[in-house]
mmCIF file of C-alpha atoms in Angstrom:
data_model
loop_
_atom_site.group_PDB
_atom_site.id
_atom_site.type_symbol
_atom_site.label_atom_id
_atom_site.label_comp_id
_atom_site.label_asym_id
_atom_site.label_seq_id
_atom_site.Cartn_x
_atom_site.Cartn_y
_atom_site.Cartn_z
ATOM 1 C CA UNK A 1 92.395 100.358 118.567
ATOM 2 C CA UNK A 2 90.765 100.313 115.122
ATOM 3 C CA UNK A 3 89.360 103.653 114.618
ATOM 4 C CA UNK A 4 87.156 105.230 112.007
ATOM 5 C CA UNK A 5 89.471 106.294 108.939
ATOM 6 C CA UNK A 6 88.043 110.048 108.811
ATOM 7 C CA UNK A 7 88.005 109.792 112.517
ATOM 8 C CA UNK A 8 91.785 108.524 112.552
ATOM 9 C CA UNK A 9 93.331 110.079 109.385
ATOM 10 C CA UNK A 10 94.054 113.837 108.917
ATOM 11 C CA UNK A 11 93.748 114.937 112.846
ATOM 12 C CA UNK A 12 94.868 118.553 112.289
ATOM 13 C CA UNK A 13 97.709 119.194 114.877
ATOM 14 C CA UNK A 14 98.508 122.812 113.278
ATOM 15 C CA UNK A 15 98.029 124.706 116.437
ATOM 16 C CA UNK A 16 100.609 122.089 118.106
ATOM 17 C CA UNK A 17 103.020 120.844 116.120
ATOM 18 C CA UNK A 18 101.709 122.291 112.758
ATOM 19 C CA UNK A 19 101.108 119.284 111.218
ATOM 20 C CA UNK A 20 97.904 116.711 110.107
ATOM 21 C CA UNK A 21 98.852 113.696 111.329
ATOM 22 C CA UNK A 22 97.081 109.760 111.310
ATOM 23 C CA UNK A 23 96.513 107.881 114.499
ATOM 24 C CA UNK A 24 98.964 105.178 114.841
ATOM 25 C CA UNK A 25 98.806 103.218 118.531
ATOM 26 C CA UNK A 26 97.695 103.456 122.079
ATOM 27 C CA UNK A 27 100.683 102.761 124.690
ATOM 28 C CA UNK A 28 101.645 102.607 128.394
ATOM 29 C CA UNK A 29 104.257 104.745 129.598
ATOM 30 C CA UNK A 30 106.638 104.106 132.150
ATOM 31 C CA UNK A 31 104.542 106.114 134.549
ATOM 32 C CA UNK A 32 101.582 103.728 133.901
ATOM 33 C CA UNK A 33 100.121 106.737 131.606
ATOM 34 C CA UNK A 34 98.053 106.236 128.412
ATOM 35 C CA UNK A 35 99.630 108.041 125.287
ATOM 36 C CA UNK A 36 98.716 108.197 121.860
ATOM 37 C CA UNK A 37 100.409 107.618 119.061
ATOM 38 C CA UNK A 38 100.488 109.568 115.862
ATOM 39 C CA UNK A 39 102.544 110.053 112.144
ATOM 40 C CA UNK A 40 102.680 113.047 109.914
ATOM 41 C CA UNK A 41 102.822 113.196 106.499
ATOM 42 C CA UNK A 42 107.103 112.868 106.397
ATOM 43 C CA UNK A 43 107.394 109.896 108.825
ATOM 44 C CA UNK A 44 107.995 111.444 112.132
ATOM 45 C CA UNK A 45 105.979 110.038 114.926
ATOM 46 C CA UNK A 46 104.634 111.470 117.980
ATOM 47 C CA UNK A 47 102.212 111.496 121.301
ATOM 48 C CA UNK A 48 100.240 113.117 123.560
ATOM 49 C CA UNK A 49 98.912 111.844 126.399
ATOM 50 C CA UNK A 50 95.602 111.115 126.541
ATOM 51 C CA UNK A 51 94.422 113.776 128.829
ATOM 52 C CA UNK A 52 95.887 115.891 126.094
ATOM 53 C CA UNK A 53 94.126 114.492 123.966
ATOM 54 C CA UNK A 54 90.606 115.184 125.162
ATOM 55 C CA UNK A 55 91.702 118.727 125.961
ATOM 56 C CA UNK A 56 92.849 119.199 122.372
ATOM 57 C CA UNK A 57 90.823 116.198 120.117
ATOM 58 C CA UNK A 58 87.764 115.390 121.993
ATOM 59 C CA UNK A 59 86.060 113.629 119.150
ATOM 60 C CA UNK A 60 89.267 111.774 118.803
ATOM 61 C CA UNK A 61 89.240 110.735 122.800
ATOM 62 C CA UNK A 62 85.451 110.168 122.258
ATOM 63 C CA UNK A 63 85.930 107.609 119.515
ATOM 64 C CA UNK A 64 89.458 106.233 121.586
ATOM 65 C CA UNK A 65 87.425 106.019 124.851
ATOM 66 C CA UNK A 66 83.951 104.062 123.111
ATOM 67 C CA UNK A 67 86.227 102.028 120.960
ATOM 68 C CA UNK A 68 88.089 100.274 124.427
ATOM 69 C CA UNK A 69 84.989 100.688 126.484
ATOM 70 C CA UNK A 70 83.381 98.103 123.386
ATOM 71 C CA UNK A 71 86.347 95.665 123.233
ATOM 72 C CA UNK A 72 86.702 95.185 127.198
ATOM 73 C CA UNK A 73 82.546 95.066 127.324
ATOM 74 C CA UNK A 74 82.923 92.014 124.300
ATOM 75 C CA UNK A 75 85.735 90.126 125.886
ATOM 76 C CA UNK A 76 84.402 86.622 126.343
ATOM 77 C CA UNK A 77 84.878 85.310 129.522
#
């Protein structure tokens, strides 16, 4: 999803990985599991799930979770 740029950019993952990082992607797992992309500041990428995510970032899963509830509720049918 398209998120917010200070809502996407900067997520501070110090306690975690000790990094800020910008929100990259949503993706199925193999184990039909939402995770969430990210990318620091030297290239690396990285996810958490997103039950992780609302533990750690709940803004961040607030905006995720709105965002899809919106494009699935505008899906012309």
């Amino acid at each position: 999803p398209k998120l917010p740029k200070p809502i996407a950019e900067g997520i501070d993952f110090q306690t975690s990985c000790g990094c800020l990082a910008k929100f990259l992607s949503l993706r199925v797992n193999s184990k039909m599991e939402i995770e969430c992309w990210f990318i620091d500041s030297d290239g690396d990428t990285f996810s958490y799930s997103l039950k992780e995510i609302k533990r750690s970032q709940p803004i961040l899963f607030a905006s995720i979770f709105t965002h899809v509830y919106d494009m699935i509720e505008n899906i012309e049918m």
